[in-house]
């Protein structure tokens, strides 16, 4: 009982000291205004990072490459150490992997019953990329910009270039489904949805950018940096990770199935 | 030309390259092996299911055959029982008739033997009577000094009988 009381007193004291320290050690003046920080989070005009000394790129691209490296290394480890030990009655981790594959495979099969092998693989990759990429910002990895400033690596798709790349690639995948399923007719039906790449790109960009901006705003002011980030992290990161991964993969699967579906032959005049 | 929102085609292509590498890697390292494993497992369970269904069908077929065999065995047993009963009845009848015939034969033989005995006794008695009569007559003839015929008549009138 005494030791518990002692622990509680020490814990509260530590919190008070850290709280006071974080308030007292705040820089006297901000290096950039909130407007500049917000604007730069969207446009990345100032805070760019050198890509192996070849080109200055947005932090989102560095995030994308880091996420890809993490995912590929994890996948390689799973392939080497876990998959060979798969059992007929799955354990927890095996069940998780099987559920993830089944989710996207099932979505592809449901949306496009005739042609779904490539679609399943694509939406699995896209879903994993969006989900892990969005959660990646929670890690708060730091990178140094060309101006010598330290920035937190954001979600890859909060970079407009990343969102456009994924949106346009999804549209091209849909187009390929149209061509494979219906030839020129499929191209026509895909081109009818000309607004799709823009809507998919900017839906991703807007959703993830909103999370980024709210996080920037919260961390800009010291007073908001207590407790609130937990809520912000859950609302704008975890939920976005799930929702955006689901929305993009579902839309891609639906449109793919629609344009690749062969029209039923006319059975004759009624 | 400045594109709004700081859109950079080169970075878009770099994002695309990055994603294509990631998607291909994930397909080869995770998606395909896991899917292949699940398909193999599904195939294994389907085979097991088919095997179980076949075994069940075989068992049902065997059961039906056994039931039929039991039915046939019952019918055979009933037929054999009936035949055995019939045969036993026939044998019994035969034995009865044999016994009857034997009894009749024995009776007939007994009758014949009795008849023979009777006849024999009768003939013996007659012969004995004859002998006695002869003997008596001889005695009478030899012992009597009168007329034999008169002695005989006297004796007959006195009612003497031959012992």
mmCIF file of N, CA and C in Angstrom, chain A residues 96-228:
data_model
loop_
_atom_site.group_PDB
_atom_site.id
_atom_site.type_symbol
_atom_site.label_atom_id
_atom_site.label_comp_id
_atom_site.label_asym_id
_atom_site.label_seq_id
_atom_site.Cartn_x
_atom_site.Cartn_y
_atom_site.Cartn_z
ATOM 1 N N UNK A 96 -4.861 -13.595 -39.487
ATOM 2 C CA UNK A 96 -4.841 -12.179 -39.869
ATOM 3 C C UNK A 96 -4.415 -12.022 -41.326
ATOM 4 N N UNK A 97 -3.360 -12.735 -41.712
ATOM 5 C CA UNK A 97 -2.881 -12.656 -43.101
ATOM 6 C C UNK A 97 -3.939 -13.199 -44.058
ATOM 7 N N UNK A 98 -4.521 -14.325 -43.685
ATOM 8 C CA UNK A 98 -5.535 -14.932 -44.558
ATOM 9 C C UNK A 98 -6.760 -14.028 -44.683
ATOM 10 N N UNK A 99 -7.114 -13.376 -43.577
ATOM 11 C CA UNK A 99 -8.260 -12.457 -43.623
ATOM 12 C C UNK A 99 -7.969 -11.290 -44.555
ATOM 13 N N UNK A 100 -6.745 -10.756 -44.459
ATOM 14 C CA UNK A 100 -6.380 -9.610 -45.308
ATOM 15 C C UNK A 100 -6.447 -10.012 -46.779
ATOM 16 N N UNK A 101 -5.874 -11.169 -47.112
ATOM 17 C CA UNK A 101 -5.886 -11.612 -48.514
ATOM 18 C C UNK A 101 -7.319 -11.924 -48.951
ATOM 19 N N UNK A 102 -8.067 -12.610 -48.076
ATOM 20 C CA UNK A 102 -9.446 -12.978 -48.432
ATOM 21 C C UNK A 102 -10.320 -11.747 -48.633
ATOM 22 N N UNK A 103 -10.075 -10.711 -47.816
ATOM 23 C CA UNK A 103 -10.889 -9.490 -47.929
ATOM 24 C C UNK A 103 -10.793 -8.907 -49.338
ATOM 25 N N UNK A 104 -9.560 -8.728 -49.813
ATOM 26 C CA UNK A 104 -9.377 -8.103 -51.127
ATOM 27 C C UNK A 104 -9.706 -9.081 -52.253
ATOM 28 N N UNK A 105 -9.379 -10.346 -52.046
ATOM 29 C CA UNK A 105 -9.710 -11.343 -53.068
ATOM 30 C C UNK A 105 -11.229 -11.470 -53.198
ATOM 31 N N UNK A 106 -11.903 -11.477 -52.063
ATOM 32 C CA UNK A 106 -13.365 -11.570 -52.081
ATOM 33 C C UNK A 106 -13.992 -10.334 -52.716
ATOM 34 N N UNK A 107 -13.414 -9.170 -52.421
ATOM 35 C CA UNK A 107 -13.935 -7.929 -53.005
ATOM 36 C C UNK A 107 -13.785 -7.962 -54.530
ATOM 37 N N UNK A 108 -12.636 -8.466 -54.990
ATOM 38 C CA UNK A 108 -12.399 -8.554 -56.439
ATOM 39 C C UNK A 108 -13.355 -9.559 -57.075
ATOM 40 N N UNK A 109 -13.533 -10.687 -56.426
ATOM 41 C CA UNK A 109 -14.423 -11.720 -56.980
ATOM 42 C C UNK A 109 -15.869 -11.241 -57.047
ATOM 43 N N UNK A 110 -16.299 -10.535 -55.991
ATOM 44 C CA UNK A 110 -17.684 -10.069 -55.943
ATOM 45 C C UNK A 110 -17.930 -8.999 -57.011
ATOM 46 N N UNK A 111 -16.974 -8.079 -57.133
ATOM 47 C CA UNK A 111 -17.188 -6.966 -58.055
ATOM 48 C C UNK A 111 -16.982 -7.390 -59.500
ATOM 49 N N UNK A 112 -16.063 -8.283 -59.731
ATOM 50 C CA UNK A 112 -15.763 -8.653 -61.110
ATOM 51 C C UNK A 112 -15.637 -10.171 -61.200
ATOM 52 N N UNK A 113 -16.778 -10.856 -61.293
ATOM 53 C CA UNK A 113 -16.738 -12.318 -61.248
ATOM 54 C C UNK A 113 -15.954 -12.948 -62.410
ATOM 55 N N UNK A 114 -15.971 -12.272 -63.591
ATOM 56 C CA UNK A 114 -15.325 -12.923 -64.744
ATOM 57 C C UNK A 114 -13.813 -12.786 -64.732
ATOM 58 N N UNK A 115 -13.337 -11.629 -64.242
ATOM 59 C CA UNK A 115 -11.906 -11.332 -64.403
ATOM 60 C C UNK A 115 -11.441 -10.649 -63.123
ATOM 61 N N UNK A 116 -10.748 -11.403 -62.254
ATOM 62 C CA UNK A 116 -10.430 -10.779 -60.967
ATOM 63 C C UNK A 116 -9.031 -11.089 -60.409
ATOM 64 N N UNK A 117 -8.241 -11.856 -61.133
ATOM 65 C CA UNK A 117 -6.916 -12.230 -60.630
ATOM 66 C C UNK A 117 -6.027 -11.013 -60.411
ATOM 67 N N UNK A 118 -5.904 -10.195 -61.466
ATOM 68 C CA UNK A 118 -5.048 -9.013 -61.390
ATOM 69 C C UNK A 118 -5.655 -7.971 -60.450
ATOM 70 N N UNK A 119 -6.972 -7.846 -60.533
ATOM 71 C CA UNK A 119 -7.662 -6.838 -59.700
ATOM 72 C C UNK A 119 -7.424 -7.115 -58.214
ATOM 73 N N UNK A 120 -7.540 -8.384 -57.825
ATOM 74 C CA UNK A 120 -7.330 -8.750 -56.422
ATOM 75 C C UNK A 120 -5.933 -8.365 -55.954
ATOM 76 N N UNK A 121 -4.931 -8.684 -56.782
ATOM 77 C CA UNK A 121 -3.545 -8.360 -56.410
ATOM 78 C C UNK A 121 -3.359 -6.843 -56.316
ATOM 79 N N UNK A 122 -3.973 -6.105 -57.256
ATOM 80 C CA UNK A 122 -3.800 -4.650 -57.250
ATOM 81 C C UNK A 122 -4.443 -4.017 -56.015
ATOM 82 N N UNK A 123 -5.679 -4.395 -55.742
ATOM 83 C CA UNK A 123 -6.333 -3.731 -54.602
ATOM 84 C C UNK A 123 -5.728 -4.180 -53.270
ATOM 85 N N UNK A 124 -5.131 -5.374 -53.256
ATOM 86 C CA UNK A 124 -4.413 -5.791 -52.038
ATOM 87 C C UNK A 124 -3.222 -4.852 -51.800
ATOM 88 N N UNK A 125 -2.454 -4.603 -52.872
ATOM 89 C CA UNK A 125 -1.295 -3.705 -52.761
ATOM 90 C C UNK A 125 -1.719 -2.298 -52.390
ATOM 91 N N UNK A 126 -2.785 -1.817 -53.077
ATOM 92 C CA UNK A 126 -3.230 -0.444 -52.831
ATOM 93 C C UNK A 126 -3.770 -0.298 -51.412
ATOM 94 N N UNK A 127 -4.560 -1.292 -50.991
ATOM 95 C CA UNK A 127 -5.135 -1.241 -49.644
ATOM 96 C C UNK A 127 -4.047 -1.239 -48.584
ATOM 97 N N UNK A 128 -3.065 -2.137 -48.752
ATOM 98 C CA UNK A 128 -1.970 -2.203 -47.768
ATOM 99 C C UNK A 128 -1.189 -0.892 -47.758
ATOM 100 N N UNK A 129 -0.963 -0.317 -48.940
ATOM 101 C CA UNK A 129 -0.188 0.927 -49.044
ATOM 102 C C UNK A 129 -0.921 2.091 -48.360
ATOM 103 N N UNK A 130 -2.207 2.221 -48.643
ATOM 104 C CA UNK A 130 -2.966 3.335 -48.045
ATOM 105 C C UNK A 130 -3.054 3.155 -46.531
ATOM 106 N N UNK A 131 -3.365 1.925 -46.098
ATOM 107 C CA UNK A 131 -3.543 1.681 -44.665
ATOM 108 C C UNK A 131 -2.252 1.930 -43.889
ATOM 109 N N UNK A 132 -1.200 1.274 -44.326
ATOM 110 C CA UNK A 132 0.072 1.405 -43.593
ATOM 111 C C UNK A 132 0.639 2.810 -43.775
ATOM 112 N N UNK A 133 0.479 3.362 -44.991
ATOM 113 C CA UNK A 133 0.989 4.719 -45.254
ATOM 114 C C UNK A 133 0.311 5.757 -44.384
ATOM 115 N N UNK A 134 -0.958 5.588 -44.134
ATOM 116 C CA UNK A 134 -1.667 6.562 -43.299
ATOM 117 C C UNK A 134 -1.270 6.406 -41.831
ATOM 118 N N UNK A 135 -1.130 5.155 -41.396
ATOM 119 C CA UNK A 135 -0.707 4.927 -40.006
ATOM 120 C C UNK A 135 0.744 5.361 -39.781
ATOM 121 N N UNK A 136 1.487 5.433 -40.896
ATOM 122 C CA UNK A 136 2.915 5.741 -40.801
ATOM 123 C C UNK A 136 3.162 7.090 -40.124
ATOM 124 N N UNK A 137 2.233 8.047 -40.335
ATOM 125 C CA UNK A 137 2.467 9.375 -39.765
ATOM 126 C C UNK A 137 2.428 9.355 -38.231
ATOM 127 N N UNK A 138 1.817 8.287 -37.674
ATOM 128 C CA UNK A 138 1.790 8.186 -36.208
ATOM 129 C C UNK A 138 3.189 7.936 -35.639
ATOM 130 N N UNK A 139 4.067 7.363 -36.462
ATOM 131 C CA UNK A 139 5.421 7.075 -35.981
ATOM 132 C C UNK A 139 6.202 8.359 -35.702
ATOM 133 N N UNK A 140 5.869 9.403 -36.468
ATOM 134 C CA UNK A 140 6.539 10.693 -36.252
ATOM 135 C C UNK A 140 8.016 10.671 -36.599
ATOM 136 N N UNK A 141 8.371 9.918 -37.641
ATOM 137 C CA UNK A 141 9.784 9.882 -38.064
ATOM 138 C C UNK A 141 10.198 11.253 -38.576
ATOM 139 N N UNK A 142 11.390 11.624 -38.250
ATOM 140 C CA UNK A 142 11.864 12.964 -38.619
ATOM 141 C C UNK A 142 12.804 12.887 -39.818
ATOM 142 N N UNK A 143 12.757 13.965 -40.612
ATOM 143 C CA UNK A 143 13.709 14.088 -41.718
ATOM 144 C C UNK A 143 14.171 15.542 -41.775
ATOM 145 N N UNK A 144 15.337 15.735 -42.322
ATOM 146 C CA UNK A 144 15.895 17.092 -42.389
ATOM 147 C C UNK A 144 15.669 17.651 -43.783
ATOM 148 N N UNK A 145 15.129 18.864 -43.819
ATOM 149 C CA UNK A 145 14.824 19.467 -45.120
ATOM 150 C C UNK A 145 16.090 20.125 -45.701
ATOM 151 N N UNK A 146 15.931 20.598 -46.908
ATOM 152 C CA UNK A 146 17.077 21.240 -47.578
ATOM 153 C C UNK A 146 17.456 22.545 -46.877
ATOM 154 N N UNK A 147 16.496 23.109 -46.145
ATOM 155 C CA UNK A 147 16.797 24.350 -45.428
ATOM 156 C C UNK A 147 17.344 24.064 -44.029
ATOM 157 N N UNK A 148 17.532 22.800 -43.717
ATOM 158 C CA UNK A 148 18.092 22.420 -42.422
ATOM 159 C C UNK A 148 17.076 22.273 -41.326
ATOM 160 N N UNK A 149 15.792 22.407 -41.683
ATOM 161 C CA UNK A 149 14.743 22.245 -40.686
ATOM 162 C C UNK A 149 14.394 20.775 -40.515
ATOM 163 N N UNK A 150 13.887 20.440 -39.316
ATOM 164 C CA UNK A 150 13.458 19.060 -39.101
ATOM 165 C C UNK A 150 11.943 18.983 -39.292
ATOM 166 N N UNK A 151 11.523 18.055 -40.113
ATOM 167 C CA UNK A 151 10.068 17.887 -40.316
ATOM 168 C C UNK A 151 9.680 16.445 -40.024
ATOM 169 N N UNK A 152 8.425 16.302 -39.603
ATOM 170 C CA UNK A 152 7.904 14.950 -39.394
ATOM 171 C C UNK A 152 7.440 14.405 -40.734
ATOM 172 N N UNK A 153 7.826 13.183 -41.026
ATOM 173 C CA UNK A 153 7.404 12.605 -42.318
ATOM 174 C C UNK A 153 5.890 12.387 -42.296
ATOM 175 N N UNK A 154 5.193 12.929 -43.290
ATOM 176 C CA UNK A 154 3.718 12.809 -43.301
ATOM 177 C C UNK A 154 3.271 11.509 -43.974
ATOM 178 N N UNK A 155 1.959 11.320 -44.026
ATOM 179 C CA UNK A 155 1.424 10.178 -44.775
ATOM 180 C C UNK A 155 1.735 10.397 -46.256
ATOM 181 N N UNK A 156 2.154 9.353 -46.975
ATOM 182 C CA UNK A 156 2.552 9.543 -48.384
ATOM 183 C C UNK A 156 1.445 10.155 -49.234
ATOM 184 N N UNK A 157 0.189 9.790 -48.913
ATOM 185 C CA UNK A 157 -0.904 10.256 -49.778
ATOM 186 C C UNK A 157 -1.415 11.641 -49.384
ATOM 187 N N UNK A 158 -0.810 12.239 -48.357
ATOM 188 C CA UNK A 158 -1.160 13.632 -48.094
ATOM 189 C C UNK A 158 -0.358 14.549 -49.021
ATOM 190 N N UNK A 159 0.528 13.943 -49.787
ATOM 191 C CA UNK A 159 1.233 14.670 -50.851
ATOM 192 C C UNK A 159 0.381 14.549 -52.113
ATOM 193 N N UNK A 160 0.091 15.692 -52.712
ATOM 194 C CA UNK A 160 -0.809 15.669 -53.871
ATOM 195 C C UNK A 160 -0.256 14.793 -54.987
ATOM 196 N N UNK A 161 1.059 14.755 -55.129
ATOM 197 C CA UNK A 161 1.645 13.943 -56.202
ATOM 198 C C UNK A 161 1.394 12.447 -55.965
ATOM 199 N N UNK A 162 1.490 12.043 -54.704
ATOM 200 C CA UNK A 162 1.231 10.641 -54.364
ATOM 201 C C UNK A 162 -0.224 10.281 -54.598
ATOM 202 N N UNK A 163 -1.123 11.189 -54.189
ATOM 203 C CA UNK A 163 -2.555 10.924 -54.372
ATOM 204 C C UNK A 163 -2.902 10.856 -55.854
ATOM 205 N N UNK A 164 -2.340 11.791 -56.642
ATOM 206 C CA UNK A 164 -2.612 11.773 -58.094
ATOM 207 C C UNK A 164 -2.068 10.480 -58.698
ATOM 208 N N UNK A 165 -0.884 10.073 -58.268
ATOM 209 C CA UNK A 165 -0.296 8.846 -58.817
ATOM 210 C C UNK A 165 -1.208 7.648 -58.556
ATOM 211 N N UNK A 166 -1.684 7.517 -57.335
ATOM 212 C CA UNK A 166 -2.513 6.346 -57.006
ATOM 213 C C UNK A 166 -3.887 6.435 -57.677
ATOM 214 N N UNK A 167 -4.458 7.658 -57.701
ATOM 215 C CA UNK A 167 -5.766 7.834 -58.354
ATOM 216 C C UNK A 167 -5.677 7.508 -59.833
ATOM 217 N N UNK A 168 -4.646 8.049 -60.502
ATOM 218 C CA UNK A 168 -4.513 7.810 -61.941
ATOM 219 C C UNK A 168 -4.176 6.352 -62.229
ATOM 220 N N UNK A 169 -3.342 5.753 -61.388
ATOM 221 C CA UNK A 169 -3.003 4.333 -61.609
ATOM 222 C C UNK A 169 -4.252 3.472 -61.447
ATOM 223 N N UNK A 170 -5.082 3.803 -60.466
ATOM 224 C CA UNK A 170 -6.322 3.034 -60.292
ATOM 225 C C UNK A 170 -7.200 3.176 -61.534
ATOM 226 N N UNK A 171 -7.236 4.383 -62.087
ATOM 227 C CA UNK A 171 -8.029 4.595 -63.308
ATOM 228 C C UNK A 171 -7.451 3.773 -64.464
ATOM 229 N N UNK A 172 -6.125 3.738 -64.550
ATOM 230 C CA UNK A 172 -5.497 2.947 -65.618
ATOM 231 C C UNK A 172 -5.783 1.454 -65.430
ATOM 232 N N UNK A 173 -5.827 1.012 -64.186
ATOM 233 C CA UNK A 173 -6.161 -0.396 -63.911
ATOM 234 C C UNK A 173 -7.593 -0.680 -64.365
ATOM 235 N N UNK A 174 -8.483 0.281 -64.074
ATOM 236 C CA UNK A 174 -9.881 0.116 -64.515
ATOM 237 C C UNK A 174 -9.936 0.066 -66.041
ATOM 238 N N UNK A 175 -9.169 0.960 -66.667
ATOM 239 C CA UNK A 175 -9.122 0.992 -68.137
ATOM 240 C C UNK A 175 -8.608 -0.338 -68.683
ATOM 241 N N UNK A 176 -7.582 -0.879 -68.040
ATOM 242 C CA UNK A 176 -7.032 -2.163 -68.513
ATOM 243 C C UNK A 176 -8.083 -3.269 -68.391
ATOM 244 N N UNK A 177 -8.882 -3.210 -67.327
ATOM 245 C CA UNK A 177 -9.966 -4.182 -67.171
ATOM 246 C C UNK A 177 -10.984 -4.053 -68.283
ATOM 247 N N UNK A 178 -11.293 -2.793 -68.651
ATOM 248 C CA UNK A 178 -12.239 -2.546 -69.743
ATOM 249 C C UNK A 178 -11.706 -3.105 -71.047
ATOM 250 N N UNK A 179 -10.434 -2.874 -71.326
ATOM 251 C CA UNK A 179 -9.835 -3.364 -72.581
ATOM 252 C C UNK A 179 -9.806 -4.893 -72.579
ATOM 253 N N UNK A 180 -9.379 -5.480 -71.448
ATOM 254 C CA UNK A 180 -9.274 -6.946 -71.386
ATOM 255 C C UNK A 180 -10.651 -7.601 -71.489
ATOM 256 N N UNK A 181 -11.648 -6.950 -70.919
ATOM 257 C CA UNK A 181 -12.979 -7.558 -70.905
ATOM 258 C C UNK A 181 -13.792 -7.283 -72.149
ATOM 259 N N UNK A 182 -13.715 -6.052 -72.635
ATOM 260 C CA UNK A 182 -14.621 -5.666 -73.722
ATOM 261 C C UNK A 182 -13.941 -4.966 -74.897
ATOM 262 N N UNK A 183 -12.643 -4.923 -74.913
ATOM 263 C CA UNK A 183 -11.935 -4.295 -76.041
ATOM 264 C C UNK A 183 -12.226 -2.810 -76.123
ATOM 265 N N UNK A 184 -12.501 -2.360 -77.342
ATOM 266 C CA UNK A 184 -12.727 -0.918 -77.558
ATOM 267 C C UNK A 184 -13.963 -0.416 -76.821
ATOM 268 N N UNK A 185 -14.945 -1.299 -76.722
ATOM 269 C CA UNK A 185 -16.167 -0.933 -75.992
ATOM 270 C C UNK A 185 -15.838 -0.637 -74.523
ATOM 271 N N UNK A 186 -14.915 -1.444 -73.987
ATOM 272 C CA UNK A 186 -14.481 -1.249 -72.600
ATOM 273 C C UNK A 186 -13.759 0.072 -72.435
ATOM 274 N N UNK A 187 -12.955 0.441 -73.451
ATOM 275 C CA UNK A 187 -12.258 1.735 -73.405
ATOM 276 C C UNK A 187 -13.293 2.851 -73.363
ATOM 277 N N UNK A 188 -14.318 2.699 -74.203
ATOM 278 C CA UNK A 188 -15.375 3.718 -74.258
ATOM 279 C C UNK A 188 -16.066 3.878 -72.923
ATOM 280 N N UNK A 189 -16.426 2.723 -72.336
ATOM 281 C CA UNK A 189 -17.163 2.814 -71.063
ATOM 282 C C UNK A 189 -16.275 3.338 -69.936
ATOM 283 N N UNK A 190 -14.947 3.108 -70.049
ATOM 284 C CA UNK A 190 -14.047 3.655 -69.023
ATOM 285 C C UNK A 190 -13.879 5.162 -69.219
ATOM 286 N N UNK A 191 -13.764 5.555 -70.485
ATOM 287 C CA UNK A 191 -13.549 6.980 -70.744
ATOM 288 C C UNK A 191 -14.775 7.817 -70.367
ATOM 289 N N UNK A 192 -15.947 7.144 -70.344
ATOM 290 C CA UNK A 192 -17.157 7.870 -69.928
ATOM 291 C C UNK A 192 -17.005 8.367 -68.495
ATOM 292 N N UNK A 193 -16.230 7.618 -67.703
ATOM 293 C CA UNK A 193 -16.003 8.009 -66.304
ATOM 294 C C UNK A 193 -14.733 8.857 -66.223
ATOM 295 N N UNK A 194 -14.676 9.898 -67.071
ATOM 296 C CA UNK A 194 -13.423 10.664 -67.156
ATOM 297 C C UNK A 194 -13.095 11.408 -65.861
ATOM 298 N N UNK A 195 -14.106 11.631 -65.031
ATOM 299 C CA UNK A 195 -13.839 12.383 -63.803
ATOM 300 C C UNK A 195 -13.271 11.496 -62.694
ATOM 301 N N UNK A 196 -13.242 10.184 -62.979
ATOM 302 C CA UNK A 196 -12.835 9.237 -61.937
ATOM 303 C C UNK A 196 -11.415 9.461 -61.415
ATOM 304 N N UNK A 197 -10.409 9.641 -62.290
ATOM 305 C CA UNK A 197 -9.052 9.824 -61.735
ATOM 306 C C UNK A 197 -8.955 11.055 -60.856
ATOM 307 N N UNK A 198 -9.655 12.120 -61.267
ATOM 308 C CA UNK A 198 -9.598 13.352 -60.466
ATOM 309 C C UNK A 198 -10.286 13.125 -59.125
ATOM 310 N N UNK A 199 -11.489 12.508 -59.184
ATOM 311 C CA UNK A 199 -12.223 12.327 -57.925
ATOM 312 C C UNK A 199 -11.480 11.388 -56.992
ATOM 313 N N UNK A 200 -10.914 10.309 -57.550
ATOM 314 C CA UNK A 200 -10.203 9.362 -56.669
ATOM 315 C C UNK A 200 -8.949 10.002 -56.089
ATOM 316 N N UNK A 201 -8.217 10.750 -56.929
ATOM 317 C CA UNK A 201 -6.978 11.389 -56.458
ATOM 318 C C UNK A 201 -7.285 12.390 -55.357
ATOM 319 N N UNK A 202 -8.240 13.255 -55.623
ATOM 320 C CA UNK A 202 -8.469 14.349 -54.672
ATOM 321 C C UNK A 202 -9.262 13.909 -53.447
ATOM 322 N N UNK A 203 -9.978 12.793 -53.572
ATOM 323 C CA UNK A 203 -10.622 12.248 -52.376
ATOM 324 C C UNK A 203 -9.535 11.784 -51.392
ATOM 325 N N UNK A 204 -8.579 11.044 -51.941
ATOM 326 C CA UNK A 204 -7.466 10.580 -51.100
ATOM 327 C C UNK A 204 -6.699 11.773 -50.533
ATOM 328 N N UNK A 205 -6.356 12.696 -51.423
ATOM 329 C CA UNK A 205 -5.551 13.839 -51.021
ATOM 330 C C UNK A 205 -6.262 14.655 -49.949
ATOM 331 N N UNK A 206 -7.530 14.923 -50.184
ATOM 332 C CA UNK A 206 -8.302 15.748 -49.250
ATOM 333 C C UNK A 206 -8.431 15.079 -47.898
ATOM 334 N N UNK A 207 -8.745 13.784 -47.921
ATOM 335 C CA UNK A 207 -8.955 13.081 -46.657
ATOM 336 C C UNK A 207 -7.674 13.047 -45.835
ATOM 337 N N UNK A 208 -6.583 12.715 -46.481
ATOM 338 C CA UNK A 208 -5.345 12.571 -45.721
ATOM 339 C C UNK A 208 -4.740 13.932 -45.389
ATOM 340 N N UNK A 209 -4.961 14.893 -46.269
ATOM 341 C CA UNK A 209 -4.443 16.236 -45.982
ATOM 342 C C UNK A 209 -5.166 16.848 -44.787
ATOM 343 N N UNK A 210 -6.480 16.561 -44.700
ATOM 344 C CA UNK A 210 -7.224 17.108 -43.560
ATOM 345 C C UNK A 210 -6.631 16.612 -42.254
ATOM 346 N N UNK A 211 -6.300 15.318 -42.228
ATOM 347 C CA UNK A 211 -5.672 14.765 -41.027
ATOM 348 C C UNK A 211 -4.342 15.440 -40.748
ATOM 349 N N UNK A 212 -3.589 15.637 -41.801
ATOM 350 C CA UNK A 212 -2.268 16.265 -41.636
ATOM 351 C C UNK A 212 -2.400 17.683 -41.102
ATOM 352 N N UNK A 213 -3.359 18.431 -41.674
ATOM 353 C CA UNK A 213 -3.528 19.838 -41.262
ATOM 354 C C UNK A 213 -3.988 19.933 -39.813
ATOM 355 N N UNK A 214 -4.906 19.045 -39.445
ATOM 356 C CA UNK A 214 -5.372 19.078 -38.055
ATOM 357 C C UNK A 214 -4.218 18.738 -37.116
ATOM 358 N N UNK A 215 -3.423 17.757 -37.512
ATOM 359 C CA UNK A 215 -2.273 17.386 -36.667
ATOM 360 C C UNK A 215 -1.280 18.549 -36.565
ATOM 361 N N UNK A 216 -1.032 19.206 -37.712
ATOM 362 C CA UNK A 216 -0.122 20.370 -37.721
ATOM 363 C C UNK A 216 -0.638 21.452 -36.770
ATOM 364 N N UNK A 217 -1.937 21.680 -36.860
ATOM 365 C CA UNK A 217 -2.569 22.713 -36.044
ATOM 366 C C UNK A 217 -2.434 22.390 -34.565
ATOM 367 N N UNK A 218 -2.697 21.113 -34.242
ATOM 368 C CA UNK A 218 -2.649 20.693 -32.843
ATOM 369 C C UNK A 218 -1.241 20.843 -32.289
ATOM 370 N N UNK A 219 -0.264 20.419 -33.060
ATOM 371 C CA UNK A 219 1.108 20.462 -32.554
ATOM 372 C C UNK A 219 1.737 21.851 -32.662
ATOM 373 N N UNK A 220 1.070 22.744 -33.394
ATOM 374 C CA UNK A 220 1.631 24.093 -33.518
ATOM 375 C C UNK A 220 1.575 24.813 -32.178
ATOM 376 N N UNK A 221 0.491 24.614 -31.468
ATOM 377 C CA UNK A 221 0.314 25.257 -30.162
ATOM 378 C C UNK A 221 0.630 24.259 -29.044
ATOM 379 N N UNK A 222 1.495 24.679 -28.154
ATOM 380 C CA UNK A 222 1.890 23.786 -27.056
ATOM 381 C C UNK A 222 0.682 23.401 -26.213
ATOM 382 N N UNK A 223 -0.221 24.373 -26.021
ATOM 383 C CA UNK A 223 -1.370 24.121 -25.149
ATOM 384 C C UNK A 223 -2.264 22.993 -25.688
ATOM 385 N N UNK A 224 -2.265 22.844 -26.985
ATOM 386 C CA UNK A 224 -3.123 21.787 -27.560
ATOM 387 C C UNK A 224 -2.426 20.427 -27.622
ATOM 388 N N UNK A 225 -1.164 20.407 -27.219
ATOM 389 C CA UNK A 225 -0.376 19.183 -27.416
ATOM 390 C C UNK A 225 -0.538 18.150 -26.307
ATOM 391 N N UNK A 226 -1.465 18.393 -25.390
ATOM 392 C CA UNK A 226 -1.689 17.418 -24.313
ATOM 393 C C UNK A 226 -3.050 16.751 -24.514
ATOM 394 N N UNK A 227 -3.083 15.453 -24.410
ATOM 395 C CA UNK A 227 -4.299 14.620 -24.500
ATOM 396 C C UNK A 227 -4.938 14.680 -25.899
ATOM 397 N N UNK A 228 -5.114 15.916 -26.410
ATOM 398 C CA UNK A 228 -5.812 16.078 -27.689
ATOM 399 C C UNK A 228 -5.213 15.246 -28.836
#
